[in-house]
CSV table of C-alpha atoms in Angstrom, one decimal:
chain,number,residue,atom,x,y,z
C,23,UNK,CA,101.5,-212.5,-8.7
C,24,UNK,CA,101.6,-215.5,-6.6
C,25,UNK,CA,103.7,-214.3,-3.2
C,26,UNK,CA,105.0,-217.1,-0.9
C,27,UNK,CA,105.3,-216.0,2.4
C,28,UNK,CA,106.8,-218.5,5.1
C,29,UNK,CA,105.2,-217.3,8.8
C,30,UNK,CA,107.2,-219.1,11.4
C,31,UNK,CA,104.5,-221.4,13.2
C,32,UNK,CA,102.1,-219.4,15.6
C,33,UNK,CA,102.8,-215.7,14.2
C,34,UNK,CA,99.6,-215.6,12.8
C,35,UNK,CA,98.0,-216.6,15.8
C,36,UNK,CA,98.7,-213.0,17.6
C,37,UNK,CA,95.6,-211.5,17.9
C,38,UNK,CA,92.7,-213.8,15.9
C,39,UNK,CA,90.3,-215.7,18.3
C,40,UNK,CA,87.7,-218.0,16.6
C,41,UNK,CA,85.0,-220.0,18.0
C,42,UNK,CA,83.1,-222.9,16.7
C,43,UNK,CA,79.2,-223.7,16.7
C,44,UNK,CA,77.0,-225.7,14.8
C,45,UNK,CA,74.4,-224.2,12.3
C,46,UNK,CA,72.8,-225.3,9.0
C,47,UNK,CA,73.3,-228.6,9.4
C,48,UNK,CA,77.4,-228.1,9.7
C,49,UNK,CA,79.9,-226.8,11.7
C,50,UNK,CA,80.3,-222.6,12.0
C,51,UNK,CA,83.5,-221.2,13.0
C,52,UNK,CA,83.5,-217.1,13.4
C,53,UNK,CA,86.6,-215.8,13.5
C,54,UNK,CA,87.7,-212.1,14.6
C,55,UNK,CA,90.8,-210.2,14.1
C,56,UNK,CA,90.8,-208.3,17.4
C,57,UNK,CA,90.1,-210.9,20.0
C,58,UNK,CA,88.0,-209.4,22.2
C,59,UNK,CA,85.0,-207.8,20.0
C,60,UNK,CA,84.4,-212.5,19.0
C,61,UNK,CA,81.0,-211.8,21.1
C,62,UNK,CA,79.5,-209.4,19.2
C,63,UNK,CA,80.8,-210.7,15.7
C,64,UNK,CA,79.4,-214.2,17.2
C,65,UNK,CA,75.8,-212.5,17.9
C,66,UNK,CA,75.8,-210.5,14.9
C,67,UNK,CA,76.6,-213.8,12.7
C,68,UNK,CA,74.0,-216.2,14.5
C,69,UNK,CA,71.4,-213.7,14.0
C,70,UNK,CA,72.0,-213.7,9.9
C,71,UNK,CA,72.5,-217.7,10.4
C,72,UNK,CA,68.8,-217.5,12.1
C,73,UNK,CA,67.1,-215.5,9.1
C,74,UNK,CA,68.9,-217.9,6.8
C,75,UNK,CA,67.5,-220.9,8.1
C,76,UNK,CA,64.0,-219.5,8.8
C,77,UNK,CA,64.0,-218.2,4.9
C,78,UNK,CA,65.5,-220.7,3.3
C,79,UNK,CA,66.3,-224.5,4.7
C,80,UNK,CA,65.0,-227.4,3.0
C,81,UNK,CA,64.2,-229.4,5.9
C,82,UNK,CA,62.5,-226.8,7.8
C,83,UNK,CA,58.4,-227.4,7.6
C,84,UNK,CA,57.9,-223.8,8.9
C,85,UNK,CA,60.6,-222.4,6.6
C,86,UNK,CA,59.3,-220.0,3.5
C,87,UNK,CA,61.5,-222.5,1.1
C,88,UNK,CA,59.3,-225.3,2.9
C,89,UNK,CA,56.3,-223.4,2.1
C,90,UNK,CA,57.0,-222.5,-1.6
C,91,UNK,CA,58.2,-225.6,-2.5
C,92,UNK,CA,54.9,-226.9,-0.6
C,93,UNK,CA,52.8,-225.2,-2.6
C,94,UNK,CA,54.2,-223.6,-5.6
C,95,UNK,CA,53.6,-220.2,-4.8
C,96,UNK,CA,54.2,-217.9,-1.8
C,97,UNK,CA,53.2,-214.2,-0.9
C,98,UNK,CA,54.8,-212.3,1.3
C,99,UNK,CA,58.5,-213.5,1.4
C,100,UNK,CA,60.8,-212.3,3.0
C,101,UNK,CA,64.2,-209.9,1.8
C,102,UNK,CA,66.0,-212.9,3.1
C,103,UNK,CA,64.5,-214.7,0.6
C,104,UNK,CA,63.9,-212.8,-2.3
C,105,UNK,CA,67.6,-211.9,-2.2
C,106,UNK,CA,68.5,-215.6,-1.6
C,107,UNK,CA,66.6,-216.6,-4.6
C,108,UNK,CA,68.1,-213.5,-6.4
C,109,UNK,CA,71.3,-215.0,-6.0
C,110,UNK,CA,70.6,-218.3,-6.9
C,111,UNK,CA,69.2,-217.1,-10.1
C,112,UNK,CA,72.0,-214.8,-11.0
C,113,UNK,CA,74.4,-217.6,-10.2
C,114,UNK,CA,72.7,-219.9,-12.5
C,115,UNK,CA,73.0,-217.5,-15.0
C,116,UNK,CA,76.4,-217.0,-14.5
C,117,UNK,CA,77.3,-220.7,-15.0
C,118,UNK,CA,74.6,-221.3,-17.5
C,119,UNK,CA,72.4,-223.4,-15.6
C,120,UNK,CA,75.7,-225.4,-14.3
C,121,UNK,CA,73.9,-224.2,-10.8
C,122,UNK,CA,70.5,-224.4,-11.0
C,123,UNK,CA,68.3,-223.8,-7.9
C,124,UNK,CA,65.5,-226.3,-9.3
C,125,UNK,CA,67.3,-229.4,-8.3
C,126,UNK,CA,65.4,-229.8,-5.7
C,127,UNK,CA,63.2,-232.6,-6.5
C,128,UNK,CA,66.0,-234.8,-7.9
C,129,UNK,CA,67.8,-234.4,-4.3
C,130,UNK,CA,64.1,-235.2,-3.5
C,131,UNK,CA,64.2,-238.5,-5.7
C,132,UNK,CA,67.3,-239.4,-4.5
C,133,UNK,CA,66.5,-239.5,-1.1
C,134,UNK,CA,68.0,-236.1,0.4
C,135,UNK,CA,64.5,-235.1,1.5
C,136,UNK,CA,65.5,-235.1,5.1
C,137,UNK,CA,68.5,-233.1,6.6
C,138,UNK,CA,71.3,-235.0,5.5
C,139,UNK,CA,72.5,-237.0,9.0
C,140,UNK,CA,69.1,-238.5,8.7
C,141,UNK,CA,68.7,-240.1,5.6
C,142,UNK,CA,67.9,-243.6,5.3
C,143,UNK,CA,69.5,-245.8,3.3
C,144,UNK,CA,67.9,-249.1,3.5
C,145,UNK,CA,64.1,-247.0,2.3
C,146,UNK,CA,63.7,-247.9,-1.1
C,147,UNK,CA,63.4,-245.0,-3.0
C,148,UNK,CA,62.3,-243.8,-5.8
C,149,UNK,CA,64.9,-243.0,-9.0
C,150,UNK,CA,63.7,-240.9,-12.0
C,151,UNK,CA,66.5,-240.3,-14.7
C,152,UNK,CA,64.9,-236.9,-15.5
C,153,UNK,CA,66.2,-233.4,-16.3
C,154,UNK,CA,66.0,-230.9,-14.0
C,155,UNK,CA,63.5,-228.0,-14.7
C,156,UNK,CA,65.2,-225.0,-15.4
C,157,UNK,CA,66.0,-222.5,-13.3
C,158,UNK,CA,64.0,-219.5,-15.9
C,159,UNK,CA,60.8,-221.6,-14.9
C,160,UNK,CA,60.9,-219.9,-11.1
C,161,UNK,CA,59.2,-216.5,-11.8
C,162,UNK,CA,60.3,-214.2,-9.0
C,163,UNK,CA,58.4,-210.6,-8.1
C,164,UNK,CA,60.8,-208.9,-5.4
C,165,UNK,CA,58.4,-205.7,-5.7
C,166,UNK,CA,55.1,-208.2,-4.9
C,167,UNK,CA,57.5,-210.0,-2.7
C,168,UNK,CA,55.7,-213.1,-4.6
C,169,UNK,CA,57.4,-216.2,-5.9
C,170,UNK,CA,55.5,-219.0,-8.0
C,171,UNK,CA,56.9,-222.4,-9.2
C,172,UNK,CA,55.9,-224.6,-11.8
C,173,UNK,CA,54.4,-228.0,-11.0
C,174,UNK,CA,56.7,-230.3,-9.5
C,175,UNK,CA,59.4,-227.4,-9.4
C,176,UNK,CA,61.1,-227.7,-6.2
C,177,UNK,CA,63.5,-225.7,-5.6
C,178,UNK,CA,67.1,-226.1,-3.3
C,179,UNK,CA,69.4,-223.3,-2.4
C,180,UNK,CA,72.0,-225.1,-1.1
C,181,UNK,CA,74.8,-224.0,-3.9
C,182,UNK,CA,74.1,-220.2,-3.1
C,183,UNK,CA,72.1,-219.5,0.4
C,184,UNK,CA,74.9,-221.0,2.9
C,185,UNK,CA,77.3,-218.9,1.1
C,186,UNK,CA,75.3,-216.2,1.0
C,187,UNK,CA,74.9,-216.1,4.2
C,188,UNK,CA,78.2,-216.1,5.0
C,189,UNK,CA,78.8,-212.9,3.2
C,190,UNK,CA,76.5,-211.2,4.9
C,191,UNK,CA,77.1,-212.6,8.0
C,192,UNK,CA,80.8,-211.6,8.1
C,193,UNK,CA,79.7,-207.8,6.6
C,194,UNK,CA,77.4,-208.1,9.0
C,195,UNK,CA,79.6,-209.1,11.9
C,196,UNK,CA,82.7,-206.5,10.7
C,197,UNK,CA,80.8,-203.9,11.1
C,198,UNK,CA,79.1,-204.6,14.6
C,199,UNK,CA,82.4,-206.1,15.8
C,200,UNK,CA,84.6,-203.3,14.5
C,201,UNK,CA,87.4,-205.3,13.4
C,202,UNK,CA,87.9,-208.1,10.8
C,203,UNK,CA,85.8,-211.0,10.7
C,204,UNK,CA,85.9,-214.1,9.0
C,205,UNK,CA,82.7,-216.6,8.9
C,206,UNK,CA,82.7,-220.1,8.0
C,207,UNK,CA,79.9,-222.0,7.6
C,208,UNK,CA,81.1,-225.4,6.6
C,209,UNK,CA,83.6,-224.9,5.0
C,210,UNK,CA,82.1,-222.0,2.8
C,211,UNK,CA,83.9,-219.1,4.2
C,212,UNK,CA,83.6,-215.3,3.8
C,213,UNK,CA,86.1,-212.4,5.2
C,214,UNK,CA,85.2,-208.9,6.2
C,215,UNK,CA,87.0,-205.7,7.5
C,216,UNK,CA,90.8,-205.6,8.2
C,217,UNK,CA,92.3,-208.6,8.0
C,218,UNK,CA,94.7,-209.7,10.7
C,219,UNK,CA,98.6,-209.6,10.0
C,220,UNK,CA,99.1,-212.2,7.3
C,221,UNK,CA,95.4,-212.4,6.7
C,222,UNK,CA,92.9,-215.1,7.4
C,223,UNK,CA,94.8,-218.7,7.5
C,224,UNK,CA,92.7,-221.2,5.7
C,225,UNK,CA,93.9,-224.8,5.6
C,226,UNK,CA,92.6,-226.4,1.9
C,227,UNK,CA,90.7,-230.0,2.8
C,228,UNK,CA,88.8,-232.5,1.1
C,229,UNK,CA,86.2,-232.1,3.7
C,230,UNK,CA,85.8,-228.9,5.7
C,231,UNK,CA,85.4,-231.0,9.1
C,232,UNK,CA,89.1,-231.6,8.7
C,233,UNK,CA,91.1,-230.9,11.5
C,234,UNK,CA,92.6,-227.2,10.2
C,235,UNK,CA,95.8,-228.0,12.9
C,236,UNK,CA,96.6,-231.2,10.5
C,237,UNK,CA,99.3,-230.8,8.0
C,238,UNK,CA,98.5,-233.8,6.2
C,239,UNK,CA,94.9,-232.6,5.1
C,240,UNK,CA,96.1,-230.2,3.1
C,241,UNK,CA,97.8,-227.1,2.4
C,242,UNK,CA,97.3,-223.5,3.9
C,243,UNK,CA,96.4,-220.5,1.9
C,244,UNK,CA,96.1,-216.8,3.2
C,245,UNK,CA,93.3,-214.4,2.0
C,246,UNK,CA,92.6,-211.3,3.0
C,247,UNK,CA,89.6,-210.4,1.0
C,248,UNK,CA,86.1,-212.1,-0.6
C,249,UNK,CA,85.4,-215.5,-0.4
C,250,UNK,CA,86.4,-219.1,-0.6
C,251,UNK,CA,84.5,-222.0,-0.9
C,252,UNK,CA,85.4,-226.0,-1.5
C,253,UNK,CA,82.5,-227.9,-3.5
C,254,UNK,CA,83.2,-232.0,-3.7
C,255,UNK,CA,82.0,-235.5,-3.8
C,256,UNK,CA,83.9,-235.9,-0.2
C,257,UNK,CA,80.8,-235.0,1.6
C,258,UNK,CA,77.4,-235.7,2.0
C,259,UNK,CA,77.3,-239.0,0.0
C,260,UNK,CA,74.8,-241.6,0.5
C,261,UNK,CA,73.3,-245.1,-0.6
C,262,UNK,CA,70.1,-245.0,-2.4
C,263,UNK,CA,68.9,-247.8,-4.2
C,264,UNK,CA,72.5,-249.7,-3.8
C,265,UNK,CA,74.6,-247.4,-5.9
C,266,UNK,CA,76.6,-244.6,-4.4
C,267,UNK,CA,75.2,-241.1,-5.0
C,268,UNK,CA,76.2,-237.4,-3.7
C,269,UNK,CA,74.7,-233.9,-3.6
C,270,UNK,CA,76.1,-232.4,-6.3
C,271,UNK,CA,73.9,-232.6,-9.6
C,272,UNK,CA,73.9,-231.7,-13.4
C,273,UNK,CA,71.5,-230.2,-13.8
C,274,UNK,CA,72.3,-231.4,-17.6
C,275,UNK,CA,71.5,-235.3,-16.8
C,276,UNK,CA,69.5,-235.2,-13.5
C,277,UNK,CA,71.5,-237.1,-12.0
C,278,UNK,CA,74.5,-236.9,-9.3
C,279,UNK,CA,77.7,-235.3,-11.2
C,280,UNK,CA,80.5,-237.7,-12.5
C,281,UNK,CA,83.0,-237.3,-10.0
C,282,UNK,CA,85.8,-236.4,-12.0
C,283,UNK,CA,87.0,-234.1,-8.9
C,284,UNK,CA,87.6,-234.8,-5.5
C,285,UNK,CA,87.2,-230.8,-4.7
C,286,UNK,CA,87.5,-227.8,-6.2
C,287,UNK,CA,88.1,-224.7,-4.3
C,288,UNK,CA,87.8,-221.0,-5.3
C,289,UNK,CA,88.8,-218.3,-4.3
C,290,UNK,CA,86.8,-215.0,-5.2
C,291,UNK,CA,85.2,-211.4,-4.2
C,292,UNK,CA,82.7,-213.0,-2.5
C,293,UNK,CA,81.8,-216.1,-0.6
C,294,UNK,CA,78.2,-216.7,-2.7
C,295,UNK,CA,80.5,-215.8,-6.3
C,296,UNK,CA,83.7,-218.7,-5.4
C,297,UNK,CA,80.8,-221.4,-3.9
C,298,UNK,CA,78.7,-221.0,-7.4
C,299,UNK,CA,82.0,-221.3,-9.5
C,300,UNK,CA,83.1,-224.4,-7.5
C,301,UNK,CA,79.8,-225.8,-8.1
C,302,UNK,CA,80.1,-225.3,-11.8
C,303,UNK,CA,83.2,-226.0,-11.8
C,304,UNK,CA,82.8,-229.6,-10.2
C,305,UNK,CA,79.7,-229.9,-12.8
C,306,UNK,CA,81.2,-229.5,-15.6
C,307,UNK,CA,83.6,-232.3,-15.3
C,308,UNK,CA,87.0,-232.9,-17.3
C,309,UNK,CA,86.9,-228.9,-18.6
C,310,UNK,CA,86.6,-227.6,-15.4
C,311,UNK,CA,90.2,-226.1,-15.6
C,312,UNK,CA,89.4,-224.5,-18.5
C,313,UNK,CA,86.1,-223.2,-17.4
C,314,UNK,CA,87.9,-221.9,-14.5
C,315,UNK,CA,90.3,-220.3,-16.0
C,316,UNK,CA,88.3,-218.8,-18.8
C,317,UNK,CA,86.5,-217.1,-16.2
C,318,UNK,CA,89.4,-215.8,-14.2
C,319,UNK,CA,89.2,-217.7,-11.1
C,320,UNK,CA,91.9,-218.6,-8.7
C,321,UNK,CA,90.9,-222.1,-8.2
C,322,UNK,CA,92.3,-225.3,-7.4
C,323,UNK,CA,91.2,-228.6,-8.3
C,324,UNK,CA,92.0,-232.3,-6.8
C,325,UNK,CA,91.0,-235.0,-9.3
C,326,UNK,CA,89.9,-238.5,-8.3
C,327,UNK,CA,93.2,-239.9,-8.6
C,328,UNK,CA,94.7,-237.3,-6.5
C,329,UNK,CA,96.2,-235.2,-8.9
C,330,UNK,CA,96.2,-231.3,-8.1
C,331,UNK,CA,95.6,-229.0,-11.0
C,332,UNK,CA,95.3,-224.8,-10.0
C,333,UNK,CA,94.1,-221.8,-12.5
C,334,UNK,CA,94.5,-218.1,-12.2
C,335,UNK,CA,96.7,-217.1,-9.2
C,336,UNK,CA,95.8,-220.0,-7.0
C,337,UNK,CA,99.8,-220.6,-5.0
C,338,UNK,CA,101.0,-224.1,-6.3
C,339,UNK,CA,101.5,-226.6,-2.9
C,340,UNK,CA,104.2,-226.4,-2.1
C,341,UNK,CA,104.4,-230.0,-1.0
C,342,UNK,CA,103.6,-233.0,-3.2
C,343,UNK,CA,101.6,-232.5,-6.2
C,344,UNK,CA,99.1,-235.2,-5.4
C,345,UNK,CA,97.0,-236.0,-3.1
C,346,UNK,CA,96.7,-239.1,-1.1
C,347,UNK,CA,93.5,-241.0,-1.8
X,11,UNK,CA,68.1,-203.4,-36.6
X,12,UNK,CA,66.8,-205.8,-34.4
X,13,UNK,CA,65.4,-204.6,-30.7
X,14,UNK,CA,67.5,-205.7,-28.2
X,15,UNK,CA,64.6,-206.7,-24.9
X,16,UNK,CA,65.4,-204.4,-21.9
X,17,UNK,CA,66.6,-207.0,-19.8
X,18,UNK,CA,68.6,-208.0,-22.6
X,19,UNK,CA,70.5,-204.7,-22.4
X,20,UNK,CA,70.9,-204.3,-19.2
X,21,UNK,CA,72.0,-207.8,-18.5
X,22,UNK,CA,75.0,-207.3,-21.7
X,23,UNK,CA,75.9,-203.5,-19.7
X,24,UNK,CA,76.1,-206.0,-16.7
X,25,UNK,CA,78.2,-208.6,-18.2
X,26,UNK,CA,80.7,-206.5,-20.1
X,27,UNK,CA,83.4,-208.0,-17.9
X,28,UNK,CA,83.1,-210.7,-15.7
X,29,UNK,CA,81.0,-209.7,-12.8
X,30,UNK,CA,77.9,-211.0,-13.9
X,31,UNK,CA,78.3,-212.9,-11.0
X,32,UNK,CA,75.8,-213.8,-8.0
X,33,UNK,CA,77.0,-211.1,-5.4
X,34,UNK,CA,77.0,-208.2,-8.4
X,35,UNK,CA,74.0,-209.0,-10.2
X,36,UNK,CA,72.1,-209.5,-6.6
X,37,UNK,CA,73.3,-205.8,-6.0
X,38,UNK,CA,72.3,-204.5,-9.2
X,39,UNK,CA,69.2,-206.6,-9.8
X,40,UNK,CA,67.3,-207.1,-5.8
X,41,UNK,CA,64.4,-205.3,-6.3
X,42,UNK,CA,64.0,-203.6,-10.0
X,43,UNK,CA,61.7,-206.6,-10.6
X,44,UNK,CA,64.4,-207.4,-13.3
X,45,UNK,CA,64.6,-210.9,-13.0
X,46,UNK,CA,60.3,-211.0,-12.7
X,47,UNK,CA,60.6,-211.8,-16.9
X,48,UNK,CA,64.0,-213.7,-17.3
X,49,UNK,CA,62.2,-216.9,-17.4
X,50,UNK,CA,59.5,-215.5,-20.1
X,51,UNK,CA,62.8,-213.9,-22.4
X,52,UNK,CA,64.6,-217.1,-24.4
X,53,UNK,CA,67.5,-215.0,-25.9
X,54,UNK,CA,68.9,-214.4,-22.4
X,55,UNK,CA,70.6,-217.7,-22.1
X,56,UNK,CA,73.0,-216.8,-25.4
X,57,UNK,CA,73.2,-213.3,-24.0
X,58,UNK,CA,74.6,-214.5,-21.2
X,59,UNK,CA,76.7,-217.4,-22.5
X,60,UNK,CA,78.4,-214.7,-24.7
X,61,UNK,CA,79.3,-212.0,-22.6
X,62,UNK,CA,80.6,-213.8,-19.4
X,63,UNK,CA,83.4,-215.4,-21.3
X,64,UNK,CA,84.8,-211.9,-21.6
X,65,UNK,CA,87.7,-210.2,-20.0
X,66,UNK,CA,88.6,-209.3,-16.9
X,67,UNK,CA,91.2,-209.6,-14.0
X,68,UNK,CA,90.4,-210.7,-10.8
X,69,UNK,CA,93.7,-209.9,-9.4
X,70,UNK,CA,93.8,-206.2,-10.8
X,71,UNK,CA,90.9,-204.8,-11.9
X,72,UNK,CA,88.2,-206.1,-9.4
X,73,UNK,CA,87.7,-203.9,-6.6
X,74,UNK,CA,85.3,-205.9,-4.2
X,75,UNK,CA,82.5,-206.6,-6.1
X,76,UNK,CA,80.2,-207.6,-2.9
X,77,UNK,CA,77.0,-205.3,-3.1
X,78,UNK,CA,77.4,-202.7,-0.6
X,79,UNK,CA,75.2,-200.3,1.8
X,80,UNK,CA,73.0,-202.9,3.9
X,81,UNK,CA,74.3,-205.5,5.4
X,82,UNK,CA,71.8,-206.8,7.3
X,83,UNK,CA,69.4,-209.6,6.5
X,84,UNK,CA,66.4,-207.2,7.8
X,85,UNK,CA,66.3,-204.7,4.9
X,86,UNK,CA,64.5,-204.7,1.9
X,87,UNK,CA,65.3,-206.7,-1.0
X,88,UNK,CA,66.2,-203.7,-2.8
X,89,UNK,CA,68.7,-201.6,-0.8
X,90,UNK,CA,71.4,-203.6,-1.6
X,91,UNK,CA,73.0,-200.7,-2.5
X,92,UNK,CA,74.1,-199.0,-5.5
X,93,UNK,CA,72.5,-200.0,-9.0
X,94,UNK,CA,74.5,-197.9,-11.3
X,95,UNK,CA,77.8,-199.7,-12.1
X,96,UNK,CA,75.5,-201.2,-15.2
X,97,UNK,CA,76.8,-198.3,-17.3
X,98,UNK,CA,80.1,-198.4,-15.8
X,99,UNK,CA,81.0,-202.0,-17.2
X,100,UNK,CA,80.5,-203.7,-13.5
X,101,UNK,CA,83.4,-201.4,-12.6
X,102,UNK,CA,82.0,-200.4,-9.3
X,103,UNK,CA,83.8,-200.5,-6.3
X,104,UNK,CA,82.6,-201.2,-2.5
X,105,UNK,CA,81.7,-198.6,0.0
X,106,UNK,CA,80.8,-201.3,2.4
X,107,UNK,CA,80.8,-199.7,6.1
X,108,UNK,CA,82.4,-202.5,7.2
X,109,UNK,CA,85.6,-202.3,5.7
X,110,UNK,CA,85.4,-204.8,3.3
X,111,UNK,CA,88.5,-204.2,0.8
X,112,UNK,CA,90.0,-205.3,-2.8
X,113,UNK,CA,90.0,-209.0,-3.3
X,114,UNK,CA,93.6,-210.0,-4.0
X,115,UNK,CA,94.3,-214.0,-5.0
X,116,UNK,CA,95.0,-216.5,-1.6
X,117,UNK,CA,99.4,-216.6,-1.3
X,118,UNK,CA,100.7,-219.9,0.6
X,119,UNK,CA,101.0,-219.5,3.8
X,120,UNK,CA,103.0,-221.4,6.4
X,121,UNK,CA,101.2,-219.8,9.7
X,122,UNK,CA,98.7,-222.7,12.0
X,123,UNK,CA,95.1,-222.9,10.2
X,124,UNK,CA,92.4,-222.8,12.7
X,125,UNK,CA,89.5,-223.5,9.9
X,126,UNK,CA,89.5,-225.5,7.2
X,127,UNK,CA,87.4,-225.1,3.8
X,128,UNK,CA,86.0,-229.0,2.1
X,129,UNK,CA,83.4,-230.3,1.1
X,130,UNK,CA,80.0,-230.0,3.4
């Protein structure tokens, strides 16, 4: 199952063209297979990018997320939305409320009420060691196109929308491009179409603004299908109230997840399906290789200590088995 | 015999294998209004819980599970295409226009990386 497949240095490179631009707070990078269609895959991408945000970013006053978490209730959303929230709540279904939308107003509480570069850490801030409402509280009516929240339910799609919109964006892209496309939108990453020869070259980092050209951030994986996405503690941490805290919650505790893992990455069908897992999966703590693996994901894991664990048919690295810290 | 709640059902024909997972159940659920009583139905939790520890291969028996038919962020929440794979066990395969194809696991690969997947 697991194929190793040396490419001398710059094989690869034959026909894929990528470019690079920010959006949703990170850095995108569209890739296409036949180098000349990158304009209209970039167009096609930055106009699903564009409903994404307008639907569904946190720090957006104009945005309909803005708006519903404003005031608990909201007519007239959009199909970006709906779908959006869709998602979220399937994928907190599918992890059992490991990834749950409603975290919102801890992220709130813990000062990531601002987009993230602009957070202040010397504003005292408020810290509430409570649960997060559960995700079965939002009560969504795609026919109405309504959605209603509880009081004090605010709700974050950062697990899910990025990633979704990176599926749809590189469907979207394949098939106005007419060639492969692959989409990432930091670090989540989605493929569409034909692939190139060899498929799409990813390189496996703790962060995804790693330079992809260095060797010593991580290893390289091929995929040709689906999605692959990287959830961690490597990113988007901050001060609050003197302790160190990060954007990934438990929804169990309310608070930031022990940081058992450095990263996991997953590999999966889609984009949206291998971001929610990794979430979990970086949730759940010490069983996250079992979790993993008892729901059939190719997935690897690096632990605090550096330590690289894989399930399913994720290649083992070739090079060391740990991981500098 | 105890009633099984609609929802119910359709979520345990949905979860049979794996793929009660965000990109299927956003295909098969956008727009049916499905999800409108999930919060209001308790027993959906264990139904869950139960059924997506089941079987399943990614590597041989998933055909691209990513909804297909629209692919654009203008359409309606429900034409994410085809609904009907709940009977089939999730066992739908794509018809996306834009060629998307059978997920197969990520091999090592020696070739230059020009993106990088991390944290964010």
């Amino acid at each position: 199952l697991i194929e190793s497949r040396p490419i001398a240095p710059g094989a690869g490179m034959v026909g894929p063209r990528f470019i690079r631009f920010p959006a949703l707070g990170c850095a995108a990078v569209v890739g296409v297979a036949a180098a000349e269609r990158l304009d209209a895959a970039r167009e096609a991408v930055q106009a699903e990018v564009e409903a994404c945000d307008a639907s569904c970013s946190r720090f957006r006053e104009d945005s309909e997320l803005s708006r519903l978490n404003a005031s608990g209730r909201l007519d007239g959303a959009s199909p970006w939305l709906i779908r959006a929230l869709t998602v979220a709540l399937a994928a907190a279904q599918a992890t059992s409320g490991l990834v749950d939308p409603t975290v919102g107003q801890t992220l709130i509480d813990l000062g990531y009420d601002r987009s993230f570069e602009r957070i202040d850490p010397d504003v005292p801030l408020l810290v509430r060691a409570s649960h997060v409402p559960a995700w079965r509280s939002i009560r969504l009516h795609p026919a109405r196109h309504r959605v209603t929240l509880p009081a004090g339910v605010r709700v974050d799609l950062g697990a899910t929308a990025k990633a979704l919109c990176a599926d749809l964006a590189a469907r979207r892209a394949a098939a106005a491009a007419g060639t492969g496309v692959l989409v990432s939108l930091g670090g989540d990453i989605a493929v569409a179409g034909q692939p190139p020869s060899g498929g799409w070259v990813v390189r496996v980092a703790a962060r995804a603004d790693a330079d992809p050209a260095d060797p010593g951030a991580g290893p390289t994986v091929a995929i040709h299908a689906g999605g692959l996405a990287t959830s961690g503690t490597a990113a988007r941490r901050w001060k609050q109230a003197g302790r160190d805290v990060h954007h990934l919650i438990d929804p169990r505790t309310g608070q930031p997840a022990a940081e058992v893992w450095r990263t996991v990455t997953v590999a999966a069908p889609s984009c949206v399906e291998a971001n929610a897992a990794s979430t979990a999966a970086a949730v759940v703590g010490a069983g996250a290789p079992r979790w993993l693996a008892e729901h059939k994901y190719d997935a690897r894991l690096v632990a605090a200590d550096g330590g690289v664990v894989v399930t399913g048919a994720w290649p083992v690295d070739a090079a060391p088995e740990t991981v500098p810290a | 015999v105890p009633s099984i709640h609609p929802t119910e059902r359709r979520l345990r024909l949905l979860t049979r294998t794996r793929y009660l997972t965000a990109a299927v159940a956003a295909a098969a659920l956008a727009g049916t209004g499905v999800l409108a009583d999930l919060a209001a139905h308790n027993s959906i939790r264990h139904a869950v819980t139960k059924t997506t520890s089941g079987s399943g291969s990614v590597q041989s028996t998933s055909p691209t599970t990513t909804p297909t038919g629209t692919t654009g962020s203008s359409g309606a929440s429900g034409t994410t295409g085809t609904t009907g794979n709940s009977g089939a066990g999730g066992s739908s395969s794509s018809s996306s226009g834009s060629g998307a194809s059978t997920y197969t696991p990520p091999v090592q690969s020696y070739a230059p990386a020009q993106v990088s997947t991390g944290a964010s």
